[in-house]
Amino acid sequence: MAEGNGYRVAASGVWRDEEDGRRLPAGEVHAWREGGNETVCGLSLARSGLARLAASRGPRHSRNRAVPPTASGACAPGARRWPAAGAPTPAPVASGEPPPLSAPDRPEPASTRPDASRRFPPAPSGYSAPMNAASRNHHGPGRHALPRPPAGPGPFLSAVDRLERYPGADDIIDTVRRVVRALPLGRARDLLHGRPIGHPAHPLLVQMPIGAWFSAGVLDLLPGEGRRRASRTLVGVGTLAAIPGAWAGWVDWAELHRQQMRVGLVHAVTNGAAIWVYAASWAARRGERHDLGRALGWVGFGLVSLGGALGGHMAYRQASGANHAEEVPHLVGPGWHTVADLSDLPVGEPVRRHVGEVAVVVVREGDETVHVLADRCSHLAGPLSEGTLEKGCVRCPWHGSLFRLSDGWNVEGPATAPQPAFDTRVVDGRLEVRMRHLSEAGDPDEFSDAHRVSDASDTSDASDERKHRRVGEEGEEAA
């Protein structure tokens, strides 16, 4: 490609003109000049702005007519001559005249071809033949590029997924689990689970150390002796406050599924390492080694961040500590629902039945005394219908949570949420149930008396309908 003073000549290859989108095939010569007419030895420049001629071994054809060379080889009058192959390029003529054109077979320096380098990348190494349009489009960067595939799980999620399925640490997990379960914590175990507040206590207890450590990191970025003392104090407070949160986390961890425990073990080890790093940071600050203390503080905060990411995965991706019976009130419609014939229910034995699509555990204690709870344990969805009865309660077979049959209250953990309970009644030998709200739970006798009164309006329509049906049947028999 030669270019100068309004002329552009493509001696080989393909050049796409920006003005009308037409291409110049390999072996042709293309010249352009804005305005004016000029013929360059087989090349006709029209005022329209574009012209093409074949630079082949025969007569050279312009866009509209052939311009053959003279018999002596010279160009026609008024035309410029091509320089011979190998000859030096003539010097530019006076201002206002077009520059001399290069020979079609002579390669030109890149400096004389700015538009070519902008439009097309250089030919691949070892490429000897002139590149046609297809080859340039194939080798050009960004041309015909395939769309990027949709983003999938990143490196973090992929690593955590592999960790969930990695059984290499299961022996360590079993050992630590037995140790944690054997600790004589008594009633403190339920406090660490968070049963009095209705949800796990571990996420609440870790707020103070994380806040103190983050505040210390902010103060570390500011100058001043007073800020150094405040930062050291915050690091110490955070380190001490992390201990109850760690205990609560270990107690919850010992009552999880296997996949959750695998992630939880790394979560606990990472946070435990952070506690020790912050303890070392506090010691370094107390010994006036502030630079070391700040460095250890940021290392500890990085460990806490990683541990927090794993904890969030456990809580929201694996549903560790979530209420696994929360959806039951949303799935059971209002009103009374028939469950089973009373005669089909064994006495003193938990059995599974269904209210629509919701599984429930039914325990019959007498002729018409029946308790119904949601079957899936609120802790980790264990089947209560496969559990054992203990003094008016049912114990989950998976992790030992104990629920009161009369109202579903979680008497013992690790479950922190009560079990959804149902009101019951027997109509024509069939058990019917309806959803009960937690605020209505209380003394079983008071609850039963109150609902006998409130149920009168609900059952009056049904009893009247049965009376009318019996009267109609008797009338038909008499007739």
Short mmCIF file of C-alpha atoms in Angstrom, two decimals:
data_model
loop_
_atom_site.label_atom_id
_atom_site.label_comp_id
_atom_site.label_asym_id
_atom_site.label_seq_id
_atom_site.Cartn_x
_atom_site.Cartn_y
_atom_site.Cartn_z
CA MET A 1 0.00 0.00 0.00
CA ALA A 2 1.41 3.36 -0.99
CA GLU A 3 -0.15 6.51 0.35
CA GLY A 4 0.59 10.15 -0.05
CA ASN A 5 -1.03 13.46 -0.86
CA GLY A 6 -4.48 11.96 -1.26
CA TYR A 7 -3.39 8.80 -3.14
CA ARG A 8 -3.72 5.29 -1.80
CA VAL A 9 -2.47 2.36 -3.88
CA ALA A 10 -2.91 -1.31 -2.92
CA ALA A 11 -0.37 -3.35 -4.86
CA SER A 12 -1.38 -6.69 -3.41
CA GLY A 13 -3.67 -8.13 -0.82
CA VAL A 14 -7.05 -6.74 0.03
CA TRP A 15 -7.93 -3.21 1.00
CA ARG A 16 -11.45 -2.23 2.02
CA ASP A 17 -12.39 1.26 1.07
CA GLU A 18 -14.17 3.11 3.87
CA GLU A 19 -16.17 5.26 1.52
CA ASP A 20 -18.30 2.70 -0.29
CA GLY A 21 -17.31 -0.60 1.35
CA ARG A 22 -15.92 -2.15 -1.88
CA ARG A 23 -12.87 -4.39 -1.82
CA LEU A 24 -9.79 -4.48 -4.01
CA PRO A 25 -8.88 -8.09 -4.89
CA ALA A 26 -5.29 -9.28 -4.72
CA GLY A 27 -3.14 -8.16 -7.63
CA GLU A 28 -5.08 -4.99 -8.42
CA VAL A 29 -4.04 -1.41 -7.94
CA HIS A 30 -6.31 1.06 -6.25
CA ALA A 31 -5.74 4.80 -6.23
CA TRP A 32 -7.85 7.50 -4.71
CA ARG A 33 -7.72 11.22 -4.83
CA GLU A 34 -10.40 13.54 -3.63
CA GLY A 35 -11.46 15.59 -6.61
CA GLY A 36 -9.70 15.89 -9.93
CA ASN A 37 -9.05 13.39 -12.76
CA GLU A 38 -5.75 11.71 -13.49
CA THR A 39 -4.63 8.56 -15.27
CA VAL A 40 -1.57 6.77 -13.90
CA CYS A 41 -0.31 4.27 -16.50
CA GLY A 42 -3.32 2.02 -16.60
CA LEU A 43 -4.97 3.67 -13.60
CA SER A 44 -7.79 6.11 -14.10
CA LEU A 45 -8.69 8.49 -11.30
CA ALA A 46 -12.21 9.82 -11.75
CA ARG A 47 -13.87 12.67 -9.89
CA SER A 48 -16.20 10.16 -8.29
CA GLY A 49 -13.40 9.29 -5.87
CA LEU A 50 -12.77 5.56 -6.63
CA ALA A 51 -11.25 3.60 -9.53
CA ARG A 52 -9.92 0.11 -10.01
CA LEU A 53 -7.61 -1.48 -12.58
CA ALA A 54 -6.20 -4.96 -12.79
CA ALA A 55 -2.43 -4.96 -12.33
CA SER A 56 -2.06 -8.19 -14.27
CA ARG A 57 0.24 -9.21 -17.05
CA GLY A 58 -2.10 -8.14 -19.84
CA PRO A 59 -3.70 -4.89 -20.82
CA ARG A 60 -4.56 -2.80 -17.76
CA HIS A 61 -8.25 -2.07 -17.47
CA SER A 62 -9.61 0.96 -15.76
CA ARG A 63 -12.97 1.16 -14.18
CA ASN A 64 -14.67 2.24 -17.43
CA ARG A 65 -12.12 1.74 -20.19
CA ALA A 66 -8.77 0.14 -20.99
CA VAL A 67 -5.65 2.31 -20.95
CA PRO A 68 -2.99 0.23 -22.75
CA PRO A 69 0.63 1.29 -22.70
CA THR A 70 2.27 2.55 -25.90
CA ALA A 71 4.23 0.30 -28.22
CA SER A 72 7.49 1.51 -26.77
CA GLY A 73 6.31 0.61 -23.31
CA ALA A 74 5.72 4.20 -22.34
CA CYS A 75 2.52 5.32 -20.82
CA ALA A 76 -0.06 7.24 -22.71
CA PRO A 77 0.33 10.99 -22.83
CA GLY A 78 -0.75 12.67 -19.62
CA ALA A 79 -0.14 9.57 -17.53
CA ARG A 80 2.56 8.87 -14.96
CA ARG A 81 4.98 5.99 -15.44
CA TRP A 82 5.39 3.14 -12.96
CA PRO A 83 8.94 2.93 -11.60
CA ALA A 84 10.81 -0.18 -12.69
CA ALA A 85 11.13 -3.03 -10.24
CA GLY A 86 14.14 -2.50 -8.04
CA ALA A 87 14.54 1.13 -9.02
CA PRO A 88 14.59 3.76 -6.33
CA THR A 89 11.33 5.55 -5.69
CA PRO A 90 11.32 8.98 -7.37
CA ALA A 91 11.37 11.97 -5.09
CA PRO A 92 8.08 13.72 -4.48
CA VAL A 93 7.23 16.37 -7.06
CA ALA A 94 6.32 19.93 -6.37
CA SER A 95 3.57 20.80 -3.98
CA GLY A 96 0.13 20.19 -5.35
CA GLU A 97 1.23 17.23 -7.48
CA PRO A 98 0.49 13.60 -6.51
CA PRO A 99 3.43 11.57 -5.16
CA PRO A 100 5.03 8.82 -7.27
CA LEU A 101 3.53 5.37 -7.00
CA SER A 102 5.38 2.26 -5.87
CA ALA A 103 5.77 -0.83 -7.97
CA PRO A 104 3.05 -3.42 -7.33
CA ASP A 105 5.56 -6.16 -6.46
CA ARG A 106 7.74 -4.08 -4.17
CA PRO A 107 7.02 -4.36 -0.42
CA GLU A 108 6.70 -1.02 1.31
CA PRO A 109 7.83 0.02 4.77
CA ALA A 110 5.24 -0.02 7.50
CA SER A 111 5.77 3.69 8.03
CA THR A 112 4.27 4.40 4.60
CA ARG A 113 1.20 2.27 5.32
CA PRO A 114 -0.52 3.62 8.43
CA ASP A 115 -4.01 2.81 7.24
CA ALA A 116 -3.07 -0.75 6.29
CA SER A 117 -1.62 -1.44 9.71
CA ARG A 118 -4.70 0.05 11.28
CA ARG A 119 -7.12 -1.96 9.18
CA PHE A 120 -5.33 -5.30 9.08
CA PRO A 121 -2.85 -7.10 11.35
CA PRO A 122 0.49 -8.26 9.96
CA ALA A 123 0.59 -11.59 8.18
CA PRO A 124 1.36 -14.64 10.30
CA SER A 125 4.94 -15.80 10.46
CA GLY A 126 5.87 -17.91 7.43
CA TYR A 127 2.90 -16.73 5.36
CA SER A 128 4.31 -16.26 1.85
CA ALA A 129 1.25 -15.92 -0.39
CA PRO A 130 -0.73 -12.69 -0.53
CA MET A 131 -3.51 -12.82 2.02
CA ASN A 132 -6.99 -12.75 0.56
CA ALA A 133 -10.09 -11.46 2.30
CA ALA A 134 -10.92 -14.75 4.00
CA SER A 135 -7.43 -15.22 5.40
CA ARG A 136 -7.26 -11.67 6.72
CA ASN A 137 -10.60 -12.00 8.40
CA HIS A 138 -9.52 -15.35 9.87
CA HIS A 139 -6.25 -14.08 11.30
CA GLY A 140 -7.45 -10.62 12.28
CA PRO A 141 -7.99 -10.12 16.03
CA GLY A 142 -11.58 -9.61 17.01
CA ARG A 143 -12.98 -10.63 13.60
CA HIS A 144 -15.66 -13.30 13.73
CA ALA A 145 -14.82 -13.88 17.40
CA LEU A 146 -16.98 -16.46 19.11
CA PRO A 147 -19.16 -15.11 21.92
CA ARG A 148 -17.79 -15.63 25.38
CA PRO A 149 -19.37 -18.57 27.18
CA PRO A 150 -21.65 -17.72 30.08
CA ALA A 151 -19.89 -17.36 33.40
CA GLY A 152 -20.01 -20.47 35.58
CA PRO A 153 -18.88 -21.10 39.14
CA GLY A 154 -15.71 -19.20 39.88
CA PRO A 155 -12.61 -20.55 41.58
CA PHE A 156 -14.02 -20.00 45.08
CA LEU A 157 -17.26 -21.92 44.51
CA SER A 158 -15.40 -24.66 42.66
CA ALA A 159 -12.94 -25.04 45.54
CA VAL A 160 -15.73 -25.14 48.13
CA ASP A 161 -17.64 -27.70 46.07
CA ARG A 162 -14.57 -29.93 45.99
CA LEU A 163 -14.17 -29.41 49.73
CA GLU A 164 -17.75 -30.57 50.36
CA ARG A 165 -17.03 -33.83 48.54
CA TYR A 166 -13.53 -34.41 49.94
CA PRO A 167 -13.56 -37.32 52.45
CA GLY A 168 -9.91 -37.10 53.47
CA ALA A 169 -10.60 -35.34 56.78
CA ASP A 170 -13.62 -37.41 57.82
CA ASP A 171 -11.67 -39.28 60.50
CA ILE A 172 -10.60 -36.00 62.08
CA ILE A 173 -14.16 -34.73 61.84
CA ASP A 174 -15.53 -37.80 63.65
CA THR A 175 -12.96 -37.48 66.42
CA VAL A 176 -13.55 -33.78 67.00
CA ARG A 177 -17.30 -34.31 66.87
CA ARG A 178 -17.18 -36.91 69.63
CA VAL A 179 -15.07 -34.61 71.78
CA VAL A 180 -17.42 -31.65 71.36
CA ARG A 181 -20.51 -33.75 72.07
CA ALA A 182 -18.89 -35.20 75.19
CA LEU A 183 -18.20 -31.80 76.77
CA PRO A 184 -20.17 -31.40 80.04
CA LEU A 185 -21.86 -28.15 79.04
CA GLY A 186 -25.30 -28.90 80.52
CA ARG A 187 -27.84 -26.13 79.90
CA ALA A 188 -25.10 -23.94 78.47
CA ARG A 189 -25.20 -26.08 75.34
CA ASP A 190 -28.69 -24.84 74.48
CA LEU A 191 -27.58 -21.28 75.20
CA LEU A 192 -24.68 -21.68 72.78
CA HIS A 193 -27.06 -23.13 70.20
CA GLY A 194 -29.25 -20.04 70.60
CA ARG A 195 -32.46 -21.84 71.54
CA PRO A 196 -33.72 -19.03 73.85
CA ILE A 197 -33.51 -16.46 71.03
CA GLY A 198 -34.97 -18.72 68.34
CA HIS A 199 -31.97 -18.83 66.00
CA PRO A 200 -28.26 -19.78 66.20
CA ALA A 201 -26.22 -17.57 68.53
CA HIS A 202 -22.94 -17.97 66.63
CA PRO A 203 -23.66 -15.33 63.93
CA LEU A 204 -24.64 -12.87 66.66
CA LEU A 205 -21.59 -13.51 68.83
CA VAL A 206 -19.06 -13.00 66.04
CA GLN A 207 -20.21 -9.45 65.32
CA MET A 208 -18.24 -7.91 68.18
CA PRO A 209 -14.78 -9.34 67.36
CA ILE A 210 -15.15 -8.61 63.64
CA GLY A 211 -16.22 -5.02 64.37
CA ALA A 212 -13.39 -4.48 66.85
CA TRP A 213 -10.76 -5.88 64.50
CA PHE A 214 -12.01 -3.87 61.55
CA SER A 215 -12.03 -0.68 63.63
CA ALA A 216 -8.46 -1.41 64.73
CA GLY A 217 -7.44 -1.77 61.09
CA VAL A 218 -8.96 1.63 60.27
CA LEU A 219 -7.07 3.26 63.15
CA ASP A 220 -3.86 1.61 61.95
CA LEU A 221 -4.12 3.69 58.78
CA LEU A 222 -4.10 6.93 60.79
CA PRO A 223 -1.10 8.53 62.55
CA GLY A 224 -0.91 9.43 66.20
CA GLU A 225 0.14 7.82 69.48
CA GLY A 226 -3.39 7.91 70.87
CA ARG A 227 -4.69 5.98 67.91
CA ARG A 228 -2.04 3.34 68.48
CA ARG A 229 -3.30 2.76 72.02
CA ALA A 230 -6.91 2.65 70.82
CA SER A 231 -6.04 0.18 68.07
CA ARG A 232 -4.23 -2.06 70.53
CA THR A 233 -7.24 -1.98 72.86
CA LEU A 234 -9.62 -2.91 70.05
CA VAL A 235 -7.41 -5.81 68.99
CA GLY A 236 -7.41 -7.14 72.56
CA VAL A 237 -11.18 -6.73 72.95
CA GLY A 238 -11.83 -8.48 69.67
CA THR A 239 -9.56 -11.38 70.59
CA LEU A 240 -11.33 -11.96 73.90
CA ALA A 241 -14.79 -11.51 72.40
CA ALA A 242 -14.06 -14.13 69.75
CA ILE A 243 -13.87 -16.93 72.30
CA PRO A 244 -17.64 -17.28 73.02
CA GLY A 245 -18.37 -17.10 69.31
CA ALA A 246 -15.86 -19.87 68.67
CA TRP A 247 -17.47 -22.09 71.33
CA ALA A 248 -20.92 -21.51 69.87
CA GLY A 249 -19.60 -22.34 66.42
CA TRP A 250 -18.07 -25.63 67.55
CA VAL A 251 -21.29 -26.67 69.33
CA ASP A 252 -23.35 -25.96 66.20
CA TRP A 253 -20.77 -27.63 63.96
CA ALA A 254 -21.01 -30.93 65.85
CA GLU A 255 -24.70 -31.27 64.85
CA LEU A 256 -24.44 -30.75 61.09
CA HIS A 257 -24.46 -32.96 58.00
CA ARG A 258 -21.21 -34.42 56.72
CA GLN A 259 -20.82 -31.99 53.79
CA GLN A 260 -21.50 -29.04 56.07
CA MET A 261 -18.97 -30.28 58.62
CA ARG A 262 -16.24 -30.52 55.97
CA VAL A 263 -16.64 -26.86 55.08
CA GLY A 264 -17.18 -25.96 58.72
CA LEU A 265 -13.90 -27.53 59.78
CA VAL A 266 -11.93 -25.28 57.42
CA HIS A 267 -14.08 -22.34 58.52
CA ALA A 268 -13.26 -23.03 62.18
CA VAL A 269 -9.56 -23.61 61.57
CA THR A 270 -9.27 -20.38 59.56
CA ASN A 271 -11.01 -18.32 62.23
CA GLY A 272 -9.00 -20.01 64.96
CA ALA A 273 -5.79 -19.09 63.18
CA ALA A 274 -7.07 -15.51 62.92
CA ILE A 275 -7.60 -15.40 66.69
CA TRP A 276 -4.02 -16.48 67.31
CA VAL A 277 -2.68 -13.99 64.78
CA TYR A 278 -4.58 -11.17 66.45
CA ALA A 279 -3.29 -12.31 69.84
CA ALA A 280 0.25 -12.07 68.43
CA SER A 281 -0.61 -8.65 67.00
CA TRP A 282 -1.72 -7.44 70.42
CA ALA A 283 1.49 -8.74 71.99
CA ALA A 284 3.60 -7.00 69.34
CA ARG A 285 1.77 -3.71 69.87
CA ARG A 286 2.23 -3.98 73.62
CA GLY A 287 5.95 -4.49 73.06
CA GLU A 288 6.11 -1.25 70.99
CA ARG A 289 6.59 -3.15 67.74
CA HIS A 290 3.79 -1.31 66.02
CA ASP A 291 4.76 -2.10 62.45
CA LEU A 292 4.74 -5.82 63.18
CA GLY A 293 1.47 -5.47 65.07
CA ARG A 294 -0.19 -3.70 62.14
CA ALA A 295 1.10 -6.27 59.66
CA LEU A 296 -0.21 -9.14 61.80
CA GLY A 297 -3.51 -7.33 62.18
CA TRP A 298 -4.07 -7.19 58.43
CA VAL A 299 -3.05 -10.83 58.06
CA GLY A 300 -5.59 -11.72 60.73
CA PHE A 301 -8.29 -9.70 59.02
CA GLY A 302 -7.59 -11.52 55.76
CA LEU A 303 -8.06 -14.84 57.55
CA VAL A 304 -11.28 -13.58 59.13
CA SER A 305 -12.56 -12.54 55.71
CA LEU A 306 -11.87 -15.97 54.26
CA GLY A 307 -13.51 -17.64 57.25
CA GLY A 308 -16.51 -15.34 56.90
CA ALA A 309 -16.89 -16.28 53.24
CA LEU A 310 -16.95 -19.95 54.19
CA GLY A 311 -19.40 -19.23 57.00
CA GLY A 312 -21.70 -17.44 54.60
CA HIS A 313 -21.53 -20.43 52.27
CA MET A 314 -22.54 -22.71 55.12
CA ALA A 315 -25.40 -20.49 56.26
CA TYR A 316 -26.93 -19.51 52.93
CA ARG A 317 -25.77 -22.14 50.44
CA GLN A 318 -25.88 -25.20 52.72
CA ALA A 319 -28.64 -23.86 55.05
CA SER A 320 -26.70 -24.63 58.22
CA GLY A 321 -28.68 -23.33 61.18
CA ALA A 322 -31.68 -22.30 59.08
CA ASN A 323 -35.24 -23.24 60.01
CA HIS A 324 -36.00 -26.19 57.76
CA ALA A 325 -39.71 -26.19 58.65
CA GLU A 326 -40.35 -22.52 57.89
CA GLU A 327 -42.20 -23.20 54.64
CA VAL A 328 -44.89 -25.38 56.23
CA PRO A 329 -47.33 -22.52 57.08
CA HIS A 330 -47.00 -21.29 53.49
CA LEU A 331 -47.79 -24.69 51.99
CA VAL A 332 -50.80 -25.58 54.12
CA GLY A 333 -53.97 -23.83 53.10
CA PRO A 334 -56.38 -22.27 55.61
CA GLY A 335 -59.20 -24.21 57.17
CA TRP A 336 -59.55 -27.85 58.12
CA HIS A 337 -57.99 -30.70 56.18
CA THR A 338 -58.78 -34.40 56.41
CA VAL A 339 -55.74 -36.51 57.25
CA ALA A 340 -56.84 -40.10 57.90
CA ASP A 341 -59.44 -42.33 59.50
CA LEU A 342 -58.96 -42.42 63.25
CA SER A 343 -59.20 -46.20 63.26
CA ASP A 344 -56.15 -46.41 60.97
CA LEU A 345 -53.86 -44.59 63.43
CA PRO A 346 -51.98 -46.75 65.96
CA VAL A 347 -51.97 -45.67 69.60
CA GLY A 348 -48.67 -44.50 71.11
CA GLU A 349 -46.69 -44.67 67.88
CA PRO A 350 -45.60 -41.83 65.57
CA VAL A 351 -46.69 -42.31 61.97
CA ARG A 352 -46.35 -40.20 58.86
CA ARG A 353 -49.35 -38.79 57.04
CA HIS A 354 -49.80 -35.88 54.65
CA VAL A 355 -51.74 -32.63 54.63
CA GLY A 356 -51.76 -31.90 50.93
CA GLU A 357 -48.09 -32.07 49.97
CA VAL A 358 -46.79 -31.49 53.51
CA ALA A 359 -45.65 -34.51 55.53
CA VAL A 360 -46.84 -34.56 59.16
CA VAL A 361 -46.19 -36.83 62.12
CA VAL A 362 -49.36 -38.07 63.83
CA VAL A 363 -49.32 -39.42 67.39
CA ARG A 364 -52.55 -40.89 68.80
CA GLU A 365 -52.69 -41.06 72.60
CA GLY A 366 -56.27 -42.17 73.23
CA ASP A 367 -59.66 -42.61 71.70
CA GLU A 368 -59.83 -39.05 70.35
CA THR A 369 -56.58 -37.42 71.57
CA VAL A 370 -54.30 -36.92 68.60
CA HIS A 371 -51.24 -34.66 68.16
CA VAL A 372 -49.99 -33.57 64.77
CA LEU A 373 -46.69 -31.81 64.00
CA ALA A 374 -44.78 -31.14 60.82
CA ASP A 375 -42.73 -34.24 60.13
CA ARG A 376 -39.47 -32.60 59.01
CA CYS A 377 -37.40 -31.37 61.96
CA SER A 378 -36.78 -27.62 62.00
CA HIS A 379 -33.07 -28.22 62.66
CA LEU A 380 -31.98 -30.17 59.59
CA ALA A 381 -35.21 -31.78 58.30
CA GLY A 382 -34.89 -35.08 60.13
CA PRO A 383 -38.00 -37.34 59.99
CA LEU A 384 -39.80 -37.09 63.36
CA SER A 385 -42.07 -39.97 62.35
CA GLU A 386 -39.02 -42.20 62.75
CA GLY A 387 -38.15 -40.74 66.18
CA THR A 388 -39.01 -41.87 69.69
CA LEU A 389 -41.67 -40.67 72.16
CA GLU A 390 -40.49 -39.36 75.54
CA LYS A 391 -42.99 -38.03 78.14
CA GLY A 392 -45.28 -36.20 75.77
CA CYS A 393 -42.47 -35.25 73.37
CA VAL A 394 -40.94 -36.66 70.21
CA ARG A 395 -37.17 -36.80 69.72
CA CYS A 396 -35.59 -36.38 66.30
CA PRO A 397 -33.63 -39.49 65.22
CA TRP A 398 -30.87 -37.46 63.52
CA HIS A 399 -29.52 -34.97 66.06
CA GLY A 400 -31.69 -35.44 69.14
CA SER A 401 -33.86 -32.32 69.13
CA LEU A 402 -36.88 -32.75 71.44
CA PHE A 403 -40.29 -31.27 70.56
CA ARG A 404 -43.40 -31.12 72.69
CA LEU A 405 -46.31 -32.89 71.03
CA SER A 406 -48.99 -30.54 72.36
CA ASP A 407 -47.65 -27.38 70.66
CA GLY A 408 -44.37 -28.26 68.89
CA TRP A 409 -42.16 -26.29 71.27
CA ASN A 410 -38.48 -27.21 71.05
CA VAL A 411 -37.74 -28.40 74.58
CA GLU A 412 -34.13 -29.32 73.79
CA GLY A 413 -31.71 -28.36 71.05
CA PRO A 414 -29.89 -28.32 68.77
CA ALA A 415 -33.09 -27.11 67.08
CA THR A 416 -33.60 -23.40 67.74
CA ALA A 417 -37.04 -23.07 66.11
CA PRO A 418 -40.23 -24.81 67.29
CA GLN A 419 -41.96 -27.35 65.14
CA PRO A 420 -45.11 -26.26 63.26
CA ALA A 421 -48.13 -27.71 65.07
CA PHE A 422 -51.74 -28.37 64.03
CA ASP A 423 -55.10 -28.16 65.74
CA THR A 424 -56.95 -31.46 65.58
CA ARG A 425 -60.55 -32.68 65.70
CA VAL A 426 -62.39 -35.88 64.86
CA VAL A 427 -65.45 -35.60 62.62
CA ASP A 428 -67.39 -38.76 61.73
CA GLY A 429 -64.43 -40.91 62.65
CA ARG A 430 -61.97 -38.97 60.48
CA LEU A 431 -59.09 -36.87 61.74
CA GLU A 432 -59.04 -33.26 60.55
CA VAL A 433 -56.29 -30.72 61.19
CA ARG A 434 -55.61 -27.04 60.62
CA MET A 435 -52.50 -24.88 60.96
CA ARG A 436 -51.80 -23.38 64.39
CA HIS A 437 -49.80 -20.19 64.94
CA LEU A 438 -46.96 -20.01 67.45
CA SER A 439 -48.59 -17.16 69.39
CA GLU A 440 -51.49 -19.50 70.22
CA ALA A 441 -49.19 -22.01 71.90
CA GLY A 442 -49.47 -22.23 75.69
CA ASP A 443 -50.94 -24.48 78.32
CA PRO A 444 -52.47 -27.45 76.54
CA ASP A 445 -55.64 -27.47 78.65
CA GLU A 446 -56.26 -23.73 78.28
CA PHE A 447 -55.52 -23.98 74.58
CA SER A 448 -57.95 -26.88 74.15
CA ASP A 449 -60.77 -25.10 76.07
CA ALA A 450 -60.31 -21.89 74.14
CA HIS A 451 -60.43 -23.69 70.83
CA ARG A 452 -63.53 -25.65 71.74
CA VAL A 453 -65.31 -22.31 71.97
CA SER A 454 -63.71 -20.86 68.85
CA ASP A 455 -64.33 -24.05 66.93
CA ALA A 456 -68.07 -23.89 67.64
CA SER A 457 -68.64 -21.36 64.88
CA ASP A 458 -66.41 -23.33 62.54
CA THR A 459 -68.17 -26.62 63.18
CA SER A 460 -71.75 -25.32 63.37
CA ASP A 461 -72.09 -25.07 59.62
CA ALA A 462 -70.75 -28.58 59.15
CA SER A 463 -73.05 -30.02 61.86
CA ASP A 464 -76.10 -28.23 60.42
CA GLU A 465 -75.27 -29.61 57.01
CA ARG A 466 -75.02 -33.12 58.41
CA LYS A 467 -78.39 -32.68 60.20
CA HIS A 468 -80.07 -31.54 57.01
CA ARG A 469 -78.52 -34.44 55.13
CA ARG A 470 -79.78 -36.98 57.72
CA VAL A 471 -83.29 -35.45 57.70
CA GLY A 472 -83.40 -35.66 53.92
CA GLU A 473 -82.27 -39.27 53.95
CA GLU A 474 -84.94 -40.21 56.56
CA GLY A 475 -87.62 -38.49 54.48
CA GLU A 476 -86.60 -40.44 51.41
CA GLU A 477 -86.71 -43.72 53.36
CA ALA A 478 -90.21 -42.91 54.70
CA ALA A 479 -91.45 -42.13 51.22
#
